[in-house]
Amino acid sequence: MGIKELMDTSKLEWISSEGPDNDIIISSRVRLARNLKDVPFPHLLDSSKAKEIVKQVCDAFSTSPFLASNSSIYFMNELSPIERTMLVELHLISPDLASSKNGAVIIKPNETISIMINEEDHIRIQTVFPGLQLKQAYDLASKVDDILEENLDFAFNEKIGYLTSCPTNVGTGLRASLMMHLPLLTQTEQISRIFSTISQLGLVVRGLFGEGTQAKGNLYQISNQITLGKSEEDIIENLIGVAQQVIKNERKMRESLTGEIRLRLEDRILRSYGILTNAKMISSEEAMELISDVRLGVYMGIIKDLKPSELNQLFITTGPAYIQQKSGKELSPMERDLSRAEFIKSKLMK
Amino acid sequence: MGIKELMDTSKLEWISSEGPDNDIIISSRVRLARNLKDVPFPHLLDSSKAKEIVKQVCDAFSTSPFLASNSSIYFMNELSPIERTMLVELHLISPDLASSKNGAVIIKPNETISIMINEEDHIRIQTVFPGLQLKQAYDLASKVDDILEENLDFAFNEKIGYLTSCPTNVGTGLRASLMMHLPLLTQTEQISRIFSTISQLGLVVRGLFGEGTQAKGNLYQISNQITLGKSEEDIIENLIGVAQQVIKNERKMRESLTGEIRLRLEDRILRSYGILTNAKMISSEEAMELISDVRLGVYMGIIKDLKPSELNQLFITTGPAYIQQKSGKELSPMERDLSRAEFIKSKLMK
């Protein structure tokens, strides 16, 4: 599958279909970090050795008809900067992989499996599901892990678990994360209190594109901090338990709004819709904020005739790289803003 | 005609139809101040004497089949405060008349003739035409003046001209004024330079509702300052000449916009349209600004399918009194904002 076909987000299962608790949980993601035994970590590898790793992983991957069907491999050094950034925007690779010369990724878009090779670790298996489906995401990642492990020798210590390049991933190598849409907890400033509680439970909150990124569009990623000394099942159970509390809080806020506060929120949501469907130019940051409002409006019944999954797709297709890739050329920031507004309008008014 | 029927602005000729140079000149207005000979000015009259004046004017008015057909008289003390303010918003009476206990007004809506009785002067004849039609407005006012003069004895001095309550109106008693829509001269801040030139030419610039009011929605009233020592024709010629200069400047600005500046203006106009057609609540001040943008957009070809006269009608029907009169009850400011948004939406989306 060419990079162009990946742009058809209706084929990315995790955002084109709806899952449980989708009003608040946009997606459930699981990532397993694995390394090959007796091979230096990626940042210590020269180019030829790194290529060998890619080949080994591909060979292991190809042994499984399930994995091999409808999947493609993309080599970072063969992609343009815009294409690499677009894969980041689509949450198919990490920013780190995008900037790695020896990196590659195998993508199976329908189930949204992506296997990053030569990122921080030799192998990072990632699965994404719509809504709150962490267990399902873990089961699938685990299945991929098992298939690869049949053919590859992973660096594993009986006492510690899987060895990883960064000590924070040692043990299970598991990072489970939920992308949550929390507009009302953000607006009412309850979010900082909730996040400070969450961090005491061994969880960490990040912005949309992972570590060090800002929460735009009221989107937050909550994930486990600890990978060692706990079973995969416990890590996932813990995250689900916390998420259910957050879901309950956000929902209560949405339902409890009355009187003028409710009217002012409806007004803001409808204005955001009016701007998205009429503006001539929109920056990506503004787009995120407006889409956040409209998504909330869809779930609150204020905006009809739009499916939440359409808003989810908009959320990840308004980034600078996606917009440029779509136009087939580099664009100035103003040209991007024009093109983005046109694209959003076409999606919402169809 | 009841006060309710006046609310149908499609029957107010001056805003429901289009006139010359309507892209910039919304309306041309002429007002003639007249007083009855040997009768104290209105502020010195007791109630019974004031009533006599009303009767005298009505009698004079009724002698003319032209004036009498389709016209109605409204007594200020019989109208509710909301009704009086609505007549001000519709530019049919002045704020001064609205607050005068002994005041009355005869309105002939089709030709938009209104005769205020017992405002600052005994009689103020007012005519309004759409677009730049000052001469036509003057001719009609003059015709009304002639009809009244056949039956009334006006205070007139051979040397000075018509005598008026305030010395600034002595002589011709004429105030000719143009309501101009100058969004680009306002935005580019050329307006203050232009207005300072204008004031040196014996003209004065005011906001939408006359003296001491602010220019909302980029609407300005330009009128003659001097009523004495010049003929009516000269006063009107002078105002038209100046207006044509202002028109030329505003049009040049509209036509000369290119590149990013043009795109940013288009963006603002389209967003304003998006907000007007989607918002849940809108204040009257915000409405004026947004309608100003959309009106500009209609004339610049950026917004299709709307007639300028529809925007003109919106301009004068978003005031607090009109909105309350429409709902048939007093509303809180928030209720007005809700009702106004609903009303604007219904007008633009029809």
Coordinates of N, CA, C and O in Angstrom, one line a residue, chain A residues 66-217:
Chain A
F66 N -1.6 -13.9 8.6 CA -2.5 -12.9 9.2 C -1.8 -11.5 9.2 O -2.3 -10.5 8.8
L67 N -0.5 -11.5 9.6 CA 0.2 -10.3 9.6 C 0.6 -9.8 8.2 O 0.5 -8.6 7.9
A68 N 0.9 -10.7 7.4 CA 1.5 -10.3 6.1 C 0.4 -9.7 5.1 O 0.7 -8.9 4.3
S69 N -0.9 -10.2 5.3 CA -1.9 -9.7 4.4 C -2.2 -8.3 4.6 O -2.4 -7.8 5.7
N70 N -2.3 -7.5 3.5 CA -2.6 -6.1 3.5 C -1.7 -5.2 4.4 O -2.1 -4.2 4.9
S71 N -0.5 -5.6 4.5 CA 0.4 -4.8 5.2 C 1.6 -4.3 4.3 O 1.8 -4.9 3.3
S72 N 2.2 -3.2 4.7 CA 3.3 -2.7 3.9 C 4.4 -2.2 4.8 O 4.2 -1.9 6.0
I73 N 5.6 -2.1 4.2 CA 6.7 -1.6 5.0 C 7.1 -0.3 4.4 O 7.1 -0.1 3.2
Y74 N 7.5 0.7 5.2 CA 7.9 2.0 4.8 C 9.3 2.3 5.5 O 9.4 2.1 6.7
F75 N 10.3 2.6 4.7 CA 11.6 3.0 5.2 C 11.7 4.5 5.3 O 11.4 5.2 4.4
M76 N 12.1 4.9 6.5 CA 12.1 6.3 6.8 C 13.0 7.1 5.8 O 12.6 8.2 5.3
N77 N 14.1 6.5 5.4 CA 15.0 7.2 4.5 C 14.5 7.3 3.1 O 15.1 8.0 2.2
E78 N 13.4 6.6 2.8 CA 12.8 6.7 1.5 C 11.6 7.6 1.4 O 11.0 7.8 0.4
L79 N 11.2 8.1 2.6 CA 10.0 9.0 2.7 C 10.5 10.4 2.7 O 11.6 10.7 3.2
S80 N 9.7 11.3 2.2 CA 10.0 12.7 2.3 C 9.7 13.2 3.7 O 8.9 12.5 4.5
P81 N 10.2 14.3 4.1 CA 9.9 14.8 5.5 C 8.4 15.0 5.7 O 7.9 14.7 6.8
I82 N 7.7 15.4 4.7 CA 6.3 15.6 4.8 C 5.6 14.3 5.1 O 4.7 14.1 5.9
E83 N 6.0 13.3 4.3 CA 5.4 11.9 4.5 C 5.6 11.4 5.9 O 4.7 10.8 6.5
R84 N 6.9 11.6 6.3 CA 7.2 11.1 7.7 C 6.3 11.8 8.7 O 5.8 11.1 9.6
T85 N 6.2 13.1 8.6 CA 5.5 13.8 9.6 C 4.0 13.4 9.5 O 3.3 13.4 10.5
M86 N 3.5 13.2 8.3 CA 2.1 12.8 8.2 C 1.9 11.4 8.9 O 0.8 11.3 9.6
L87 N 2.8 10.5 8.8 CA 2.6 9.3 9.6 C 2.6 9.5 11.1 O 1.8 8.8 11.8
V88 N 3.3 10.5 11.5 CA 3.2 10.9 13.0 C 1.8 11.5 13.3 O 1.2 11.1 14.2
E89 N 1.4 12.3 12.4 CA 0.1 12.9 12.6 C -1.0 11.9 12.6 O -2.0 12.0 13.3
L90 N -0.9 10.8 11.8 CA -1.9 9.8 11.8 C -1.6 8.8 12.9 O -2.3 7.7 13.0
H91 N -0.7 9.1 13.8 CA -0.4 8.2 15.0 C 0.1 6.8 14.6 O -0.1 5.9 15.3
L92 N 0.7 6.7 13.4 CA 1.2 5.4 13.0 C 2.6 5.2 13.4 O 3.1 4.1 13.5
I93 N 3.3 6.3 13.5 CA 4.7 6.2 14.0 C 5.0 7.3 15.0 O 4.2 8.2 15.2
S94 N 6.1 7.2 15.8 CA 6.4 8.2 16.8 C 7.3 9.3 16.1 O 7.9 9.0 15.1
P95 N 7.3 10.5 16.7 CA 8.2 11.5 16.2 C 9.7 11.0 16.2 O 10.4 11.3 15.2
D96 N 10.1 10.2 17.1 CA 11.4 9.6 17.2 C 11.7 8.8 15.9 O 12.8 8.9 15.4
L97 N 10.8 7.9 15.6 CA 11.0 7.1 14.4 C 11.2 7.9 13.1 O 12.0 7.7 12.3
A98 N 10.3 9.0 13.1 CA 10.3 9.8 11.9 C 11.7 10.5 11.7 O 12.1 10.7 10.5
S99 N 12.4 10.7 12.7 CA 13.7 11.3 12.6 C 14.9 10.3 12.6 O 16.0 10.7 12.7
S100 N 14.5 9.0 12.6 CA 15.6 8.0 12.6 C 16.0 7.6 11.2 O 15.1 7.1 10.4
K101 N 17.2 7.7 10.8 CA 17.7 7.4 9.5 C 17.5 5.9 9.1 O 17.2 5.5 8.0
N102 N 17.7 5.0 10.1 CA 17.6 3.6 9.9 C 16.3 3.0 10.2 O 16.1 1.8 10.3
G103 N 15.3 3.9 10.5 CA 14.0 3.4 11.0 C 13.2 2.9 9.8 O 13.3 3.3 8.7
A104 N 12.3 2.0 10.2 CA 11.3 1.5 9.2 C 10.0 1.2 10.0 O 10.0 1.1 11.2
V105 N 8.9 1.1 9.3 CA 7.7 0.7 10.0 C 6.8 -0.2 9.1 O 6.8 0.0 7.9
I106 N 6.3 -1.2 9.7 CA 5.4 -2.1 9.0 C 4.0 -1.7 9.4 O 3.7 -1.6 10.6
I107 N 3.1 -1.4 8.5 CA 1.7 -0.9 8.9 C 0.7 -1.9 8.3 O 0.7 -2.2 7.1
K108 N -0.2 -2.3 9.1 CA -1.4 -3.1 8.7 C -2.6 -2.2 9.1 O -3.0 -2.3 10.2
P109 N -3.1 -1.4 8.2 CA -4.0 -0.3 8.6 C -5.3 -0.8 9.1 O -5.9 -0.2 10.0
N110 N -5.9 -1.9 8.5 CA -7.2 -2.3 8.9 C -7.3 -2.5 10.4 O -8.3 -2.1 11.1
E111 N -6.4 -3.3 11.0 CA -6.4 -3.6 12.4 C -5.6 -2.5 13.1 O -5.5 -2.5 14.4
T112 N -5.1 -1.6 12.4 CA -4.2 -0.6 13.0 C -3.1 -1.2 13.8 O -3.0 -0.9 15.0
I113 N -2.3 -2.1 13.2 CA -1.1 -2.6 13.8 C 0.0 -1.9 13.1 O 0.1 -1.7 11.9
S114 N 0.9 -1.3 13.9 CA 2.2 -0.8 13.3 C 3.4 -1.3 14.1 O 3.3 -1.4 15.3
I115 N 4.4 -1.7 13.3 CA 5.6 -2.3 14.0 C 6.7 -1.4 13.6 O 7.2 -1.3 12.5
M116 N 7.2 -0.6 14.6 CA 8.3 0.3 14.3 C 9.6 -0.4 14.5 O 9.8 -1.1 15.5
I117 N 10.5 -0.3 13.6 CA 11.8 -1.0 13.7 C 12.9 0.1 13.8 O 12.9 1.1 13.1
N118 N 13.8 -0.2 14.7 CA 14.9 0.8 15.0 C 14.5 2.2 15.4 O 15.0 3.2 15.0
E119 N 13.5 2.2 16.2 CA 13.2 3.4 17.0 C 14.1 3.4 18.2 O 15.3 3.0 18.0
E120 N 13.6 3.7 19.4 CA 14.5 3.6 20.5 C 14.9 2.2 20.8 O 16.0 1.9 21.3
D121 N 13.9 1.3 20.5 CA 14.2 -0.2 20.6 C 14.2 -0.8 19.2 O 13.7 -0.2 18.3
H122 N 14.7 -2.0 19.2 CA 14.7 -2.7 17.8 C 13.2 -2.8 17.3 O 13.0 -2.5 16.1
I123 N 12.3 -3.2 18.2 CA 11.0 -3.4 17.8 C 10.0 -2.7 18.7 O 10.1 -2.9 19.9
R124 N 9.0 -2.0 18.1 CA 7.9 -1.5 19.0 C 6.7 -1.9 18.2 O 6.4 -1.4 17.2
I125 N 5.9 -2.8 18.9 CA 4.6 -3.3 18.3 C 3.6 -2.3 18.9 O 3.5 -2.1 20.1
Q126 N 2.8 -1.8 18.0 CA 1.7 -0.9 18.4 C 0.4 -1.3 17.8 O 0.3 -1.6 16.6
T127 N -0.6 -1.3 18.7 CA -2.0 -1.5 18.2 C -2.9 -0.4 18.7 O -2.7 0.0 19.8
V128 N -3.9 -0.1 17.9 CA -4.8 1.0 18.3 C -6.2 0.6 18.0 O -6.5 0.0 16.9
F129 N -7.1 0.8 19.0 CA -8.6 0.4 18.8 C -9.4 1.7 19.1 O -9.0 2.5 19.9
P130 N -10.5 1.8 18.5 CA -11.4 2.9 18.8 C -12.1 2.8 20.2 O -12.4 1.6 20.6
G131 N -12.3 3.8 20.9 CA -13.0 3.8 22.2 C -12.1 3.0 23.2 O -10.9 2.9 23.1
L132 N -12.8 2.6 24.3 CA -12.2 2.0 25.4 C -12.1 0.5 25.2 O -13.0 -0.3 25.5
Q133 N -11.0 0.1 24.5 CA -10.8 -1.3 24.2 C -9.3 -1.7 24.5 O -8.7 -2.3 23.6
L134 N -8.9 -1.4 25.6 CA -7.5 -1.6 26.0 C -7.1 -3.1 26.0 O -6.1 -3.5 25.5
K135 N -8.1 -3.9 26.5 CA -7.8 -5.4 26.6 C -7.6 -5.9 25.2 O -6.7 -6.7 24.9
Q136 N -8.6 -5.5 24.3 CA -8.5 -6.0 22.9 C -7.2 -5.6 22.3 O -6.6 -6.3 21.5
A137 N -6.8 -4.3 22.5 CA -5.6 -3.8 21.9 C -4.4 -4.6 22.5 O -3.5 -5.0 21.7
Y138 N -4.4 -4.9 23.8 CA -3.3 -5.7 24.4 C -3.3 -7.1 23.8 O -2.2 -7.6 23.4
D139 N -4.5 -7.7 23.7 CA -4.5 -9.1 23.1 C -3.9 -9.1 21.7 O -3.2 -10.1 21.4
L140 N -4.3 -8.2 20.9 CA -3.8 -8.2 19.6 C -2.2 -7.9 19.5 O -1.5 -8.6 18.8
A141 N -1.8 -7.0 20.4 CA -0.3 -6.7 20.4 C 0.4 -8.0 20.9 O 1.5 -8.3 20.4
S142 N -0.2 -8.6 21.8 CA 0.4 -9.8 22.4 C 0.5 -10.9 21.3 O 1.5 -11.7 21.3
K143 N -0.6 -11.0 20.5 CA -0.6 -12.0 19.5 C 0.5 -11.7 18.4 O 1.2 -12.6 18.0
V144 N 0.7 -10.4 18.1 CA 1.8 -10.1 17.2 C 3.1 -10.4 17.8 O 4.0 -11.0 17.2
D145 N 3.2 -10.1 19.1 CA 4.4 -10.4 19.9 C 4.8 -11.9 19.8 O 5.9 -12.3 19.5
D146 N 3.8 -12.7 20.0 CA 4.0 -14.2 20.0 C 4.5 -14.6 18.6 O 5.4 -15.4 18.5
I147 N 3.9 -14.1 17.6 CA 4.3 -14.5 16.2 C 5.7 -14.1 16.0 O 6.5 -14.9 15.5
L148 N 6.1 -12.9 16.4 CA 7.5 -12.5 16.1 C 8.4 -13.3 17.0 O 9.5 -13.7 16.5
E149 N 8.0 -13.6 18.2 CA 8.9 -14.3 19.1 C 9.2 -15.7 18.6 O 10.2 -16.3 19.0
E150 N 8.3 -16.3 17.8 CA 8.5 -17.6 17.3 C 9.8 -17.6 16.4 O 10.4 -18.7 16.3
N151 N 10.0 -16.5 15.8 CA 11.1 -16.4 14.8 C 12.3 -15.6 15.2 O 13.3 -15.5 14.5
L152 N 12.1 -14.8 16.3 CA 13.2 -13.9 16.8 C 13.5 -14.2 18.2 O 12.7 -14.7 19.0
D153 N 14.8 -14.0 18.5 CA 15.3 -14.2 19.9 C 15.3 -12.9 20.6 O 16.1 -12.0 20.4
F154 N 14.3 -12.7 21.6 CA 14.2 -11.4 22.3 C 15.2 -11.3 23.5 O 15.4 -12.3 24.2
A155 N 15.7 -10.1 23.7 CA 16.5 -9.9 24.9 C 15.6 -9.9 26.1 O 14.7 -9.1 26.3
F156 N 15.7 -10.9 27.0 CA 14.8 -11.2 28.1 C 15.6 -11.7 29.3 O 16.4 -12.6 29.2
N157 N 15.2 -11.2 30.4 CA 15.9 -11.6 31.7 C 14.8 -12.2 32.6 O 13.8 -11.6 32.8
E158 N 15.0 -13.4 33.1 CA 14.0 -14.1 33.8 C 13.5 -13.3 35.0 O 12.3 -13.3 35.4
K159 N 14.4 -12.5 35.6 CA 14.1 -11.8 36.8 C 13.4 -10.4 36.5 O 12.4 -10.0 37.1
I160 N 13.9 -9.7 35.5 CA 13.5 -8.4 35.2 C 12.4 -8.4 34.1 O 11.4 -7.6 34.2
G161 N 12.5 -9.2 33.1 CA 11.6 -9.2 32.0 C 12.3 -8.8 30.8 O 13.5 -9.0 30.6
Y162 N 11.6 -8.1 29.9 CA 12.2 -7.7 28.6 C 13.1 -6.5 28.9 O 12.9 -5.6 29.7
L163 N 14.3 -6.6 28.2 CA 15.3 -5.5 28.3 C 15.0 -4.4 27.2 O 14.7 -4.8 26.1
T164 N 15.1 -3.2 27.6 CA 14.9 -2.1 26.7 C 15.9 -1.1 26.7 O 16.7 -1.0 27.7
S165 N 16.0 -0.3 25.7 CA 17.0 0.8 25.6 C 16.9 1.7 26.7 O 17.9 2.1 27.3
C166 N 15.7 2.2 27.0 CA 15.6 3.1 28.2 C 15.0 2.3 29.4 O 14.1 1.5 29.2
P167 N 15.6 2.5 30.5 CA 15.2 1.7 31.7 C 13.7 1.9 32.1 O 13.1 1.0 32.7
T168 N 13.1 3.0 31.7 CA 11.7 3.2 32.0 C 10.8 2.2 31.3 O 9.6 2.1 31.7
N169 N 11.3 1.5 30.4 CA 10.4 0.5 29.7 C 10.7 -0.9 30.0 O 10.0 -1.8 29.5
V170 N 11.7 -1.1 30.8 CA 12.2 -2.5 31.2 C 11.0 -3.2 31.9 O 10.2 -2.6 32.5
G171 N 11.0 -4.5 31.7 CA 10.0 -5.4 32.4 C 9.0 -5.9 31.4 O 9.3 -6.8 30.6
T172 N 7.8 -5.3 31.4 CA 6.8 -5.7 30.4 C 7.1 -5.1 29.0 O 6.6 -5.6 28.0
G173 N 7.8 -4.0 29.0 CA 7.9 -3.2 27.8 C 6.6 -2.6 27.3 O 6.5 -2.2 26.1
L174 N 5.7 -2.6 28.2 CA 4.3 -2.3 27.8 C 4.0 -0.8 28.1 O 4.2 -0.3 29.2
R175 N 3.5 -0.1 27.1 CA 2.9 1.2 27.4 C 1.4 1.1 26.9 O 1.2 0.9 25.7
A176 N 0.5 1.2 27.8 CA -0.9 1.2 27.4 C -1.4 2.7 27.6 O -1.1 3.3 28.6
S177 N -2.1 3.2 26.6 CA -2.5 4.5 26.7 C -3.9 4.8 26.1 O -4.3 4.1 25.2
L178 N -4.6 5.8 26.7 CA -5.9 6.1 26.2 C -5.9 7.6 25.7 O -5.3 8.4 26.5
M179 N -6.4 7.8 24.6 CA -6.6 9.2 24.1 C -8.0 9.7 24.5 O -9.0 9.1 24.1
M180 N -8.0 10.7 25.4 CA -9.3 11.1 26.0 C -9.6 12.5 25.6 O -8.8 13.4 25.5
H181 N -10.9 12.7 25.3 CA -11.4 14.0 25.0 C -12.1 14.6 26.2 O -13.2 14.2 26.5
L182 N -11.5 15.6 26.8 CA -12.0 16.1 28.1 C -12.3 17.6 28.1 O -11.7 18.4 28.8
P183 N -13.2 18.0 27.2 CA -13.4 19.5 27.1 C -14.0 20.1 28.3 O -13.6 21.3 28.7
L184 N -14.9 19.5 29.0 CA -15.5 20.1 30.2 C -14.7 20.1 31.4 O -14.6 21.0 32.2
L185 N -13.9 19.0 31.6 CA -13.0 19.0 32.7 C -11.9 20.0 32.5 O -11.4 20.6 33.5
T186 N -11.6 20.3 31.3 CA -10.6 21.3 31.0 C -11.1 22.7 31.2 O -10.5 23.5 31.9
Q187 N -12.3 22.9 30.7 CA -13.0 24.2 30.8 C -13.2 24.6 32.3 O -13.0 25.8 32.7
T188 N -13.6 23.6 33.1 CA -13.9 23.9 34.5 C -12.7 23.8 35.4 O -12.8 23.9 36.6
E189 N -11.5 23.6 34.7 CA -10.2 23.6 35.4 C -10.2 22.5 36.5 O -9.3 22.6 37.4
Q190 N -11.0 21.5 36.4 CA -10.9 20.4 37.3 C -9.7 19.4 36.8 O -9.3 18.6 37.6
I191 N -9.3 19.6 35.6 CA -8.3 18.7 35.0 C -7.0 18.6 35.8 O -6.5 17.5 36.0
S192 N -6.6 19.7 36.3 CA -5.2 19.7 37.0 C -5.3 18.9 38.3 O -4.4 18.1 38.6
R193 N -6.5 19.0 39.0 CA -6.7 18.2 40.2 C -6.7 16.7 39.9 O -6.1 15.9 40.5
I194 N -7.5 16.4 38.8 CA -7.6 15.0 38.4 C -6.2 14.4 38.0 O -5.9 13.3 38.4
F195 N -5.5 15.2 37.3 CA -4.2 14.7 36.8 C -3.2 14.6 37.9 O -2.3 13.7 37.8
S196 N -3.3 15.4 38.9 CA -2.4 15.2 40.0 C -2.7 14.0 40.8 O -1.8 13.2 41.2
T197 N -4.0 13.6 40.9 CA -4.4 12.3 41.5 C -3.8 11.2 40.6 O -3.3 10.2 41.1
I198 N -4.0 11.3 39.3 CA -3.6 10.2 38.4 C -2.1 9.9 38.5 O -1.7 8.8 38.5
S199 N -1.3 11.0 38.6 CA 0.1 10.8 38.6 C 0.5 10.0 39.9 O 1.6 9.4 39.9
Q200 N -0.3 10.2 41.0 CA 0.0 9.4 42.2 C -0.3 7.9 42.0 O 0.0 7.1 42.9
L201 N -1.1 7.6 41.0 CA -1.4 6.2 40.8 C -0.5 5.5 39.7 O -0.9 4.5 39.2
G202 N 0.6 6.2 39.5 CA 1.6 5.5 38.6 C 1.2 5.7 37.1 O 1.7 5.0 36.3
L203 N 0.4 6.7 36.9 CA 0.0 7.0 35.5 C 0.6 8.4 35.1 O 0.9 9.2 35.9
V204 N 0.6 8.6 33.8 CA 1.2 9.9 33.3 C 0.3 10.4 32.2 O -0.4 9.7 31.5
V205 N 0.1 11.8 32.2 CA -0.7 12.4 31.2 C 0.1 13.2 30.2 O 1.1 13.9 30.6
R206 N -0.2 13.0 29.0 CA 0.6 13.7 27.9 C -0.3 14.3 26.9 O -1.5 14.0 26.9
G207 N 0.3 15.2 26.1 CA -0.5 15.8 25.0 C -0.7 14.8 23.8 O -0.4 13.6 24.0
L208 N -1.3 15.3 22.8 CA -1.7 14.4 21.7 C -0.6 13.6 21.0 O -0.9 12.4 20.6
F209 N 0.6 14.1 20.9 CA 1.6 13.4 20.2 C 2.7 12.9 21.1 O 3.8 12.7 20.7
G210 N 2.3 12.5 22.3 CA 3.2 11.9 23.2 C 4.0 12.8 24.1 O 3.6 14.0 24.2
E211 N 5.0 12.3 24.7 CA 5.8 13.0 25.6 C 6.2 14.4 25.2 O 6.6 14.7 24.1
G212 N 6.1 15.3 26.1 CA 6.5 16.7 25.9 C 5.6 17.5 25.0 O 5.9 18.7 24.7
T213 N 4.5 16.9 24.5 CA 3.7 17.7 23.6 C 2.5 18.3 24.4 O 2.1 17.7 25.4
Q214 N 1.9 19.3 23.8 CA 0.8 20.0 24.5 C -0.5 19.4 24.2 O -0.7 18.8 23.2
A215 N -1.4 19.6 25.2 CA -2.8 19.1 25.0 C -3.5 20.1 24.1 O -3.9 21.1 24.6
K216 N -3.7 19.8 22.9 CA -4.5 20.6 22.0 C -5.9 20.0 21.8 O -6.0 18.8 21.8
G217 N -6.8 20.8 21.6 CA -8.2 20.3 21.3 C -8.7 19.5 22.5 O -9.6 18.6 22.3

